[in-house]
C-alpha cells in the first residue's frame, strides 16, 4: 500500500506520496517539512527543465474536469492565440453546463507588432461562434510579459458574481503561467505553479483561495492529440514553440513551387497566379523553397538533416506518415492555412490558388478567415 500524505503539490496539484518514485506525486519524506511542498517531478521541471512521463491518461484529465458542470462558477477558457485551432478545447459545453465563459487569448506578445487588437478580439468572437461557443467576453493577455492581467482580473471580478473560478484549456496554452502572474502581481507568490513547454504539467486541480472564501481552480490541460508538438521529442518541441514576437516571412511563389516548414510540413503551390505566401511560424524554424517536381526527392534526401525539426534520422522515422490536404483558395479576402501546433501561412485572396499541404497523419490542417 502506497503511503500518501494529506499534502498536495503546490506545483502541479497532485497528492504527495513518499513511497514510489515512478508514480505521480513522489517526494522524499524530508520535503514534507518545507513550507511549500512540491513533488520531485515539478522540482526537476523547475530547476533542470527535465520532464518525467507520468501514468495519467486522457481519461484521468477528463474525469477531473467533468465535475465543473455541476458547480456554479465562472469558467475562464485560455487559448493560445498563436495556435488558436490547436489550442481550442473541444466539447467545452459538455464540461461547463450553464456556467458563463470568459475567453482569454494568451501570448498576444507573439503577434506581429502592427496588428489591430480590436480586430483580433472580433476575430476570436467570430471563431468561437463558429465552434458553437458564445463567450461573455474576450480578453487578450500575455501571461509571460504581464500584459493586460489587470483587465483580465477586472473582468473575472465582474463576471464571477461571488462564484468560484475554473481556469481551463488544453496543454501548453499558458494556464499555469496566467495563475502565476495573478499570484505574483497580487500576492501569494510562494505558491508558484509549475510551468513548462511540456504537455500535462498540471496533474490535478490546484486551489487558490480568494478573499471571499471562494477559489480559483487551475485544472489540468487536456491533451489535444492533433497538435504536432505531441509527435516530436521535447528538444524539437522547443524549436517550434515561439518565445518572442513572430516576424512574418514573405515568399513570392509561382505555381509549381513548394515550401518546407522544417521537416514537419510541406506546402505545394499547385496552380494559380504568382502571389505572396506569408509564413507565421517560430522565427528560427528553417524554411526551404524548392520546385514542386523536386520536393519528394528533397524530402527523401534531407528529412531530419537539412529539413529539421525533426532532428536526426530516428526522430524523422518516428513521425507518422505524411498525408495530403488539398485546398482551393478563392479571391474572397485573406485566408490562413493552419497547421496545428506549427503556425499558419496566409494568402491574400486576390487570386485563385490550388494548394496541397503535406503534414504527419493525425495533425489538424485547415483553413480559416485571416487573422492578420
PDB file of N, CA, C and O in Angstrom, residues 147-214:
ATOM      1  N   UNK A 147       1.059  41.429 -19.600  1.00  0.00           N
ATOM      2  CA  UNK A 147       0.232  42.408 -20.312  1.00  0.00           C
ATOM      3  C   UNK A 147      -1.257  42.140 -20.084  1.00  0.00           C
ATOM      4  O   UNK A 147      -1.720  41.006 -20.242  1.00  0.00           O
ATOM      5  N   UNK A 148      -1.996  43.189 -19.713  1.00  0.00           N
ATOM      6  CA  UNK A 148      -3.465  43.176 -19.586  1.00  0.00           C
ATOM      7  C   UNK A 148      -3.972  42.216 -18.505  1.00  0.00           C
ATOM      8  O   UNK A 148      -5.141  41.816 -18.545  1.00  0.00           O
ATOM      9  N   UNK A 149      -3.131  41.850 -17.539  1.00  0.00           N
ATOM     10  CA  UNK A 149      -3.575  40.976 -16.447  1.00  0.00           C
ATOM     11  C   UNK A 149      -4.599  41.715 -15.577  1.00  0.00           C
ATOM     12  O   UNK A 149      -5.566  41.122 -15.097  1.00  0.00           O
ATOM     13  N   UNK A 150      -4.409  43.042 -15.387  1.00  0.00           N
ATOM     14  CA  UNK A 150      -5.366  43.819 -14.593  1.00  0.00           C
ATOM     15  C   UNK A 150      -6.741  43.828 -15.248  1.00  0.00           C
ATOM     16  O   UNK A 150      -7.773  43.728 -14.581  1.00  0.00           O
ATOM     17  N   UNK A 151      -6.764  43.925 -16.586  1.00  0.00           N
ATOM     18  CA  UNK A 151      -8.045  43.884 -17.323  1.00  0.00           C
ATOM     19  C   UNK A 151      -8.708  42.509 -17.146  1.00  0.00           C
ATOM     20  O   UNK A 151      -9.922  42.411 -16.934  1.00  0.00           O
ATOM     21  N   UNK A 152      -7.898  41.445 -17.213  1.00  0.00           N
ATOM     22  CA  UNK A 152      -8.429  40.092 -17.024  1.00  0.00           C
ATOM     23  C   UNK A 152      -9.053  39.946 -15.635  1.00  0.00           C
ATOM     24  O   UNK A 152     -10.177  39.447 -15.485  1.00  0.00           O
ATOM     25  N   UNK A 153      -8.324  40.400 -14.607  1.00  0.00           N
ATOM     26  CA  UNK A 153      -8.833  40.280 -13.239  1.00  0.00           C
ATOM     27  C   UNK A 153     -10.106  41.099 -13.038  1.00  0.00           C
ATOM     28  O   UNK A 153     -11.031  40.661 -12.346  1.00  0.00           O
ATOM     29  N   UNK A 154     -10.151  42.270 -13.669  1.00  0.00           N
ATOM     30  CA  UNK A 154     -11.354  43.109 -13.553  1.00  0.00           C
ATOM     31  C   UNK A 154     -12.559  42.389 -14.158  1.00  0.00           C
ATOM     32  O   UNK A 154     -13.651  42.371 -13.573  1.00  0.00           O
ATOM     33  N   UNK A 155     -12.377  41.754 -15.323  1.00  0.00           N
ATOM     34  CA  UNK A 155     -13.490  41.050 -15.974  1.00  0.00           C
ATOM     35  C   UNK A 155     -13.890  39.816 -15.171  1.00  0.00           C
ATOM     36  O   UNK A 155     -15.083  39.499 -15.060  1.00  0.00           O
ATOM     37  N   UNK A 156     -12.906  39.104 -14.617  1.00  0.00           N
ATOM     38  CA  UNK A 156     -13.225  37.950 -13.763  1.00  0.00           C
ATOM     39  C   UNK A 156     -14.061  38.421 -12.578  1.00  0.00           C
ATOM     40  O   UNK A 156     -15.082  37.815 -12.233  1.00  0.00           O
ATOM     41  N   UNK A 157     -13.643  39.538 -11.953  1.00  0.00           N
ATOM     42  CA  UNK A 157     -14.373  40.084 -10.813  1.00  0.00           C
ATOM     43  C   UNK A 157     -15.806  40.459 -11.160  1.00  0.00           C
ATOM     44  O   UNK A 157     -16.737  40.207 -10.394  1.00  0.00           O
ATOM     45  N   UNK A 158     -15.999  41.043 -12.356  1.00  0.00           N
ATOM     46  CA  UNK A 158     -17.340  41.463 -12.775  1.00  0.00           C
ATOM     47  C   UNK A 158     -18.227  40.265 -13.119  1.00  0.00           C
ATOM     48  O   UNK A 158     -19.429  40.276 -12.841  1.00  0.00           O
ATOM     49  N   UNK A 159     -17.642  39.241 -13.736  1.00  0.00           N
ATOM     50  CA  UNK A 159     -18.448  38.135 -14.264  1.00  0.00           C
ATOM     51  C   UNK A 159     -18.684  37.006 -13.265  1.00  0.00           C
ATOM     52  O   UNK A 159     -19.646  36.259 -13.402  1.00  0.00           O
ATOM     53  N   UNK A 160     -17.822  36.872 -12.260  1.00  0.00           N
ATOM     54  CA  UNK A 160     -17.961  35.698 -11.388  1.00  0.00           C
ATOM     55  C   UNK A 160     -19.096  35.839 -10.371  1.00  0.00           C
ATOM     56  O   UNK A 160     -19.659  34.837  -9.933  1.00  0.00           O
ATOM     57  N   UNK A 161     -19.440  37.101 -10.021  1.00  0.00           N
ATOM     58  CA  UNK A 161     -20.586  37.357  -9.130  1.00  0.00           C
ATOM     59  C   UNK A 161     -20.549  36.472  -7.878  1.00  0.00           C
ATOM     60  O   UNK A 161     -21.510  35.767  -7.548  1.00  0.00           O
ATOM     61  N   UNK A 162     -19.399  36.465  -7.205  1.00  0.00           N
ATOM     62  CA  UNK A 162     -19.261  35.736  -5.951  1.00  0.00           C
ATOM     63  C   UNK A 162     -19.085  34.236  -6.093  1.00  0.00           C
ATOM     64  O   UNK A 162     -19.138  33.499  -5.109  1.00  0.00           O
ATOM     65  N   UNK A 163     -18.845  33.753  -7.325  1.00  0.00           N
ATOM     66  CA  UNK A 163     -18.701  32.310  -7.542  1.00  0.00           C
ATOM     67  C   UNK A 163     -17.228  31.913  -7.645  1.00  0.00           C
ATOM     68  O   UNK A 163     -16.350  32.760  -7.807  1.00  0.00           O
ATOM     69  N   UNK A 164     -16.982  30.584  -7.593  1.00  0.00           N
ATOM     70  CA  UNK A 164     -15.644  30.066  -7.867  1.00  0.00           C
ATOM     71  C   UNK A 164     -15.281  30.324  -9.323  1.00  0.00           C
ATOM     72  O   UNK A 164     -16.149  30.569 -10.173  1.00  0.00           O
ATOM     73  N   UNK A 165     -13.976  30.231  -9.608  1.00  0.00           N
ATOM     74  CA  UNK A 165     -13.476  30.412 -10.981  1.00  0.00           C
ATOM     75  C   UNK A 165     -12.667  29.183 -11.371  1.00  0.00           C
ATOM     76  O   UNK A 165     -11.778  28.768 -10.623  1.00  0.00           O
ATOM     77  N   UNK A 166     -12.980  28.614 -12.518  1.00  0.00           N
ATOM     78  CA  UNK A 166     -12.201  27.491 -13.052  1.00  0.00           C
ATOM     79  C   UNK A 166     -11.442  27.957 -14.286  1.00  0.00           C
ATOM     80  O   UNK A 166     -12.039  28.507 -15.222  1.00  0.00           O
ATOM     81  N   UNK A 167     -10.122  27.759 -14.290  1.00  0.00           N
ATOM     82  CA  UNK A 167      -9.295  28.071 -15.461  1.00  0.00           C
ATOM     83  C   UNK A 167      -9.114  26.768 -16.233  1.00  0.00           C
ATOM     84  O   UNK A 167      -8.595  25.790 -15.694  1.00  0.00           O
ATOM     85  N   UNK A 168      -9.537  26.746 -17.505  1.00  0.00           N
ATOM     86  CA  UNK A 168      -9.459  25.514 -18.303  1.00  0.00           C
ATOM     87  C   UNK A 168      -8.756  25.782 -19.625  1.00  0.00           C
ATOM     88  O   UNK A 168      -8.647  26.925 -20.068  1.00  0.00           O
ATOM     89  N   UNK A 169      -8.293  24.713 -20.255  1.00  0.00           N
ATOM     90  CA  UNK A 169      -7.655  24.821 -21.568  1.00  0.00           C
ATOM     91  C   UNK A 169      -6.901  23.545 -21.890  1.00  0.00           C
ATOM     92  O   UNK A 169      -6.780  22.652 -21.050  1.00  0.00           O
ATOM     93  N   UNK A 170      -6.403  23.469 -23.122  1.00  0.00           N
ATOM     94  CA  UNK A 170      -5.582  22.321 -23.489  1.00  0.00           C
ATOM     95  C   UNK A 170      -4.168  22.553 -22.952  1.00  0.00           C
ATOM     96  O   UNK A 170      -3.857  23.610 -22.399  1.00  0.00           O
ATOM     97  N   UNK A 171      -3.312  21.550 -23.090  1.00  0.00           N
ATOM     98  CA  UNK A 171      -1.941  21.684 -22.598  1.00  0.00           C
ATOM     99  C   UNK A 171      -1.188  22.796 -23.333  1.00  0.00           C
ATOM    100  O   UNK A 171      -1.437  23.064 -24.505  1.00  0.00           O
ATOM    101  N   UNK A 172      -0.274  23.415 -22.609  1.00  0.00           N
ATOM    102  CA  UNK A 172       0.686  24.356 -23.190  1.00  0.00           C
ATOM    103  C   UNK A 172       0.081  25.663 -23.702  1.00  0.00           C
ATOM    104  O   UNK A 172       0.670  26.316 -24.541  1.00  0.00           O
ATOM    105  N   UNK A 173      -1.120  26.047 -23.183  1.00  0.00           N
ATOM    106  CA  UNK A 173      -1.662  27.354 -23.573  1.00  0.00           C
ATOM    107  C   UNK A 173      -1.226  28.445 -22.597  1.00  0.00           C
ATOM    108  O   UNK A 173      -1.479  29.624 -22.836  1.00  0.00           O
ATOM    109  N   UNK A 174      -0.613  28.046 -21.481  1.00  0.00           N
ATOM    110  CA  UNK A 174      -0.134  29.036 -20.519  1.00  0.00           C
ATOM    111  C   UNK A 174      -1.065  29.266 -19.349  1.00  0.00           C
ATOM    112  O   UNK A 174      -0.986  30.303 -18.689  1.00  0.00           O
ATOM    113  N   UNK A 175      -1.943  28.296 -19.053  1.00  0.00           N
ATOM    114  CA  UNK A 175      -2.874  28.467 -17.929  1.00  0.00           C
ATOM    115  C   UNK A 175      -2.139  28.703 -16.607  1.00  0.00           C
ATOM    116  O   UNK A 175      -2.464  29.607 -15.851  1.00  0.00           O
ATOM    117  N   UNK A 176      -1.155  27.844 -16.344  1.00  0.00           N
ATOM    118  CA  UNK A 176      -0.439  27.968 -15.069  1.00  0.00           C
ATOM    119  C   UNK A 176       0.380  29.253 -15.020  1.00  0.00           C
ATOM    120  O   UNK A 176       0.542  29.852 -13.950  1.00  0.00           O
ATOM    121  N   UNK A 177       0.867  29.700 -16.173  1.00  0.00           N
ATOM    122  CA  UNK A 177       1.585  30.981 -16.216  1.00  0.00           C
ATOM    123  C   UNK A 177       0.631  32.126 -15.901  1.00  0.00           C
ATOM    124  O   UNK A 177       1.004  33.098 -15.220  1.00  0.00           O
ATOM    125  N   UNK A 178      -0.615  32.029 -16.391  1.00  0.00           N
ATOM    126  CA  UNK A 178      -1.639  33.041 -16.067  1.00  0.00           C
ATOM    127  C   UNK A 178      -1.836  33.106 -14.551  1.00  0.00           C
ATOM    128  O   UNK A 178      -1.817  34.181 -13.945  1.00  0.00           O
ATOM    129  N   UNK A 179      -2.015  31.930 -13.927  1.00  0.00           N
ATOM    130  CA  UNK A 179      -2.234  31.881 -12.474  1.00  0.00           C
ATOM    131  C   UNK A 179      -1.012  32.443 -11.737  1.00  0.00           C
ATOM    132  O   UNK A 179      -1.143  33.212 -10.783  1.00  0.00           O
ATOM    133  N   UNK A 180       0.188  32.046 -12.178  1.00  0.00           N
ATOM    134  CA  UNK A 180       1.405  32.542 -11.521  1.00  0.00           C
ATOM    135  C   UNK A 180       1.504  34.060 -11.617  1.00  0.00           C
ATOM    136  O   UNK A 180       1.952  34.728 -10.682  1.00  0.00           O
ATOM    137  N   UNK A 181       1.090  34.596 -12.762  1.00  0.00           N
ATOM    138  CA  UNK A 181       1.141  36.050 -12.935  1.00  0.00           C
ATOM    139  C   UNK A 181       0.166  36.733 -11.972  1.00  0.00           C
ATOM    140  O   UNK A 181       0.488  37.752 -11.357  1.00  0.00           O
ATOM    141  N   UNK A 182      -1.024  36.145 -11.819  1.00  0.00           N
ATOM    142  CA  UNK A 182      -2.006  36.694 -10.871  1.00  0.00           C
ATOM    143  C   UNK A 182      -1.434  36.651  -9.446  1.00  0.00           C
ATOM    144  O   UNK A 182      -1.499  37.627  -8.696  1.00  0.00           O
ATOM    145  N   UNK A 183      -0.853  35.487  -9.086  1.00  0.00           N
ATOM    146  CA  UNK A 183      -0.269  35.337  -7.745  1.00  0.00           C
ATOM    147  C   UNK A 183       0.890  36.314  -7.538  1.00  0.00           C
ATOM    148  O   UNK A 183       1.039  36.915  -6.475  1.00  0.00           O
ATOM    149  N   UNK A 184       1.706  36.456  -8.578  1.00  0.00           N
ATOM    150  CA  UNK A 184       2.886  37.326  -8.487  1.00  0.00           C
ATOM    151  C   UNK A 184       2.478  38.784  -8.318  1.00  0.00           C
ATOM    152  O   UNK A 184       3.026  39.520  -7.494  1.00  0.00           O
ATOM    153  N   UNK A 185       1.474  39.220  -9.109  1.00  0.00           N
ATOM    154  CA  UNK A 185       1.084  40.629  -9.099  1.00  0.00           C
ATOM    155  C   UNK A 185       0.188  40.981  -7.919  1.00  0.00           C
ATOM    156  O   UNK A 185       0.097  42.135  -7.526  1.00  0.00           O
ATOM    157  N   UNK A 186      -0.505  39.960  -7.370  1.00  0.00           N
ATOM    158  CA  UNK A 186      -1.498  40.258  -6.341  1.00  0.00           C
ATOM    159  C   UNK A 186      -1.291  39.447  -5.068  1.00  0.00           C
ATOM    160  O   UNK A 186      -2.217  39.171  -4.331  1.00  0.00           O
ATOM    161  N   UNK A 187      -0.044  39.039  -4.812  1.00  0.00           N
ATOM    162  CA  UNK A 187       0.276  38.363  -3.550  1.00  0.00           C
ATOM    163  C   UNK A 187       0.377  36.863  -3.697  1.00  0.00           C
ATOM    164  O   UNK A 187       0.070  36.281  -4.727  1.00  0.00           O
ATOM    165  N   UNK A 188       0.870  36.193  -2.642  1.00  0.00           N
ATOM    166  CA  UNK A 188       0.981  34.728  -2.555  1.00  0.00           C
ATOM    167  C   UNK A 188       1.914  34.139  -3.617  1.00  0.00           C
ATOM    168  O   UNK A 188       1.685  33.056  -4.118  1.00  0.00           O
ATOM    169  N   UNK A 189       2.983  34.861  -3.928  1.00  0.00           N
ATOM    170  CA  UNK A 189       3.898  34.394  -4.984  1.00  0.00           C
ATOM    171  C   UNK A 189       4.609  33.091  -4.618  1.00  0.00           C
ATOM    172  O   UNK A 189       5.106  32.385  -5.485  1.00  0.00           O
ATOM    173  N   UNK A 190       4.669  32.751  -3.309  1.00  0.00           N
ATOM    174  CA  UNK A 190       5.349  31.497  -2.930  1.00  0.00           C
ATOM    175  C   UNK A 190       4.568  30.263  -3.400  1.00  0.00           C
ATOM    176  O   UNK A 190       5.075  29.154  -3.378  1.00  0.00           O
ATOM    177  N   UNK A 191       3.308  30.453  -3.850  1.00  0.00           N
ATOM    178  CA  UNK A 191       2.501  29.317  -4.324  1.00  0.00           C
ATOM    179  C   UNK A 191       2.704  29.039  -5.812  1.00  0.00           C
ATOM    180  O   UNK A 191       1.848  28.463  -6.449  1.00  0.00           O
ATOM    181  N   UNK A 192       3.834  29.471  -6.352  1.00  0.00           N
ATOM    182  CA  UNK A 192       4.064  29.369  -7.797  1.00  0.00           C
ATOM    183  C   UNK A 192       3.784  27.963  -8.349  1.00  0.00           C
ATOM    184  O   UNK A 192       4.228  26.957  -7.811  1.00  0.00           O
ATOM    185  N   UNK A 193       3.027  27.919  -9.436  1.00  0.00           N
ATOM    186  CA  UNK A 193       2.629  26.657 -10.069  1.00  0.00           C
ATOM    187  C   UNK A 193       3.658  26.282 -11.128  1.00  0.00           C
ATOM    188  O   UNK A 193       4.193  27.145 -11.817  1.00  0.00           O
ATOM    189  N   UNK A 194       3.938  24.995 -11.248  1.00  0.00           N
ATOM    190  CA  UNK A 194       4.949  24.548 -12.207  1.00  0.00           C
ATOM    191  C   UNK A 194       4.497  24.809 -13.637  1.00  0.00           C
ATOM    192  O   UNK A 194       3.393  24.445 -14.021  1.00  0.00           O
ATOM    193  N   UNK A 195       5.372  25.462 -14.418  1.00  0.00           N
ATOM    194  CA  UNK A 195       5.087  25.693 -15.833  1.00  0.00           C
ATOM    195  C   UNK A 195       6.234  25.141 -16.662  1.00  0.00           C
ATOM    196  O   UNK A 195       7.384  25.113 -16.226  1.00  0.00           O
ATOM    197  N   UNK A 196       5.901  24.678 -17.853  1.00  0.00           N
ATOM    198  CA  UNK A 196       6.931  24.172 -18.763  1.00  0.00           C
ATOM    199  C   UNK A 196       6.324  24.044 -20.145  1.00  0.00           C
ATOM    200  O   UNK A 196       5.101  24.099 -20.295  1.00  0.00           O
ATOM    201  N   UNK A 197       7.160  23.884 -21.192  1.00  0.00           N
ATOM    202  CA  UNK A 197       6.595  23.696 -22.531  1.00  0.00           C
ATOM    203  C   UNK A 197       6.087  22.285 -22.766  1.00  0.00           C
ATOM    204  O   UNK A 197       5.671  21.957 -23.861  1.00  0.00           O
ATOM    205  N   UNK A 198       6.137  21.427 -21.754  1.00  0.00           N
ATOM    206  CA  UNK A 198       5.765  20.028 -21.937  1.00  0.00           C
ATOM    207  C   UNK A 198       4.300  19.808 -21.597  1.00  0.00           C
ATOM    208  O   UNK A 198       3.783  20.402 -20.665  1.00  0.00           O
ATOM    209  N   UNK A 199       3.622  18.912 -22.330  1.00  0.00           N
ATOM    210  CA  UNK A 199       2.213  18.644 -22.062  1.00  0.00           C
ATOM    211  C   UNK A 199       1.997  18.035 -20.689  1.00  0.00           C
ATOM    212  O   UNK A 199       2.839  17.314 -20.167  1.00  0.00           O
ATOM    213  N   UNK A 200       0.835  18.317 -20.107  1.00  0.00           N
ATOM    214  CA  UNK A 200       0.419  17.621 -18.885  1.00  0.00           C
ATOM    215  C   UNK A 200       1.186  18.007 -17.647  1.00  0.00           C
ATOM    216  O   UNK A 200       1.431  17.179 -16.785  1.00  0.00           O
ATOM    217  N   UNK A 201       1.582  19.279 -17.511  1.00  0.00           N
ATOM    218  CA  UNK A 201       2.360  19.684 -16.332  1.00  0.00           C
ATOM    219  C   UNK A 201       1.491  19.690 -15.075  1.00  0.00           C
ATOM    220  O   UNK A 201       1.893  19.207 -14.031  1.00  0.00           O
ATOM    221  N   UNK A 202       0.280  20.268 -15.164  1.00  0.00           N
ATOM    222  CA  UNK A 202      -0.639  20.264 -14.026  1.00  0.00           C
ATOM    223  C   UNK A 202      -1.365  18.927 -13.997  1.00  0.00           C
ATOM    224  O   UNK A 202      -2.007  18.547 -14.969  1.00  0.00           O
ATOM    225  N   UNK A 203      -1.269  18.207 -12.873  1.00  0.00           N
ATOM    226  CA  UNK A 203      -1.810  16.846 -12.818  1.00  0.00           C
ATOM    227  C   UNK A 203      -3.135  16.757 -12.077  1.00  0.00           C
ATOM    228  O   UNK A 203      -3.851  15.780 -12.195  1.00  0.00           O
ATOM    229  N   UNK A 204      -3.471  17.730 -11.281  1.00  0.00           N
ATOM    230  CA  UNK A 204      -4.745  17.709 -10.580  1.00  0.00           C
ATOM    231  C   UNK A 204      -5.159  19.156 -10.330  1.00  0.00           C
ATOM    232  O   UNK A 204      -4.384  20.072 -10.561  1.00  0.00           O
ATOM    233  N   UNK A 205      -6.390  19.353  -9.894  1.00  0.00           N
ATOM    234  CA  UNK A 205      -6.856  20.713  -9.636  1.00  0.00           C
ATOM    235  C   UNK A 205      -5.993  21.379  -8.571  1.00  0.00           C
ATOM    236  O   UNK A 205      -5.678  20.768  -7.559  1.00  0.00           O
ATOM    237  N   UNK A 206      -5.617  22.617  -8.809  1.00  0.00           N
ATOM    238  CA  UNK A 206      -4.888  23.399  -7.813  1.00  0.00           C
ATOM    239  C   UNK A 206      -5.834  24.494  -7.318  1.00  0.00           C
ATOM    240  O   UNK A 206      -6.411  25.222  -8.120  1.00  0.00           O
ATOM    241  N   UNK A 207      -6.024  24.584  -5.991  1.00  0.00           N
ATOM    242  CA  UNK A 207      -6.960  25.555  -5.407  1.00  0.00           C
ATOM    243  C   UNK A 207      -6.211  26.783  -4.921  1.00  0.00           C
ATOM    244  O   UNK A 207      -5.229  26.672  -4.193  1.00  0.00           O
ATOM    245  N   UNK A 208      -6.697  27.955  -5.342  1.00  0.00           N
ATOM    246  CA  UNK A 208      -6.120  29.209  -4.866  1.00  0.00           C
ATOM    247  C   UNK A 208      -7.232  30.005  -4.194  1.00  0.00           C
ATOM    248  O   UNK A 208      -8.219  30.370  -4.852  1.00  0.00           O
ATOM    249  N   UNK A 209      -7.131  30.246  -2.875  1.00  0.00           N
ATOM    250  CA  UNK A 209      -8.239  30.901  -2.154  1.00  0.00           C
ATOM    251  C   UNK A 209      -8.390  32.367  -2.535  1.00  0.00           C
ATOM    252  O   UNK A 209      -7.406  33.074  -2.758  1.00  0.00           O
ATOM    253  N   UNK A 210      -9.642  32.812  -2.628  1.00  0.00           N
ATOM    254  CA  UNK A 210      -9.959  34.218  -2.848  1.00  0.00           C
ATOM    255  C   UNK A 210     -10.414  34.837  -1.522  1.00  0.00           C
ATOM    256  O   UNK A 210     -10.744  34.130  -0.574  1.00  0.00           O
ATOM    257  N   UNK A 211     -10.458  36.156  -1.490  1.00  0.00           N
ATOM    258  CA  UNK A 211     -10.753  36.849  -0.230  1.00  0.00           C
ATOM    259  C   UNK A 211     -12.140  36.528   0.322  1.00  0.00           C
ATOM    260  O   UNK A 211     -12.373  36.562   1.526  1.00  0.00           O
ATOM    261  N   UNK A 212     -13.094  36.220  -0.564  1.00  0.00           N
ATOM    262  CA  UNK A 212     -14.470  35.997  -0.101  1.00  0.00           C
ATOM    263  C   UNK A 212     -14.752  34.536   0.239  1.00  0.00           C
ATOM    264  O   UNK A 212     -15.904  34.126   0.363  1.00  0.00           O
ATOM    265  N   UNK A 213     -13.692  33.733   0.368  1.00  0.00           N
ATOM    266  CA  UNK A 213     -13.882  32.331   0.734  1.00  0.00           C
ATOM    267  C   UNK A 213     -14.074  31.417  -0.461  1.00  0.00           C
ATOM    268  O   UNK A 213     -14.159  30.194  -0.315  1.00  0.00           O
ATOM    269  N   UNK A 214     -14.138  31.986  -1.670  1.00  0.00           N
ATOM    270  CA  UNK A 214     -14.222  31.186  -2.898  1.00  0.00           C
ATOM    271  C   UNK A 214     -12.816  30.863  -3.391  1.00  0.00           C
ATOM    272  O   UNK A 214     -11.817  31.290  -2.800  1.00  0.00           O
TER     273      UNK A 214
END
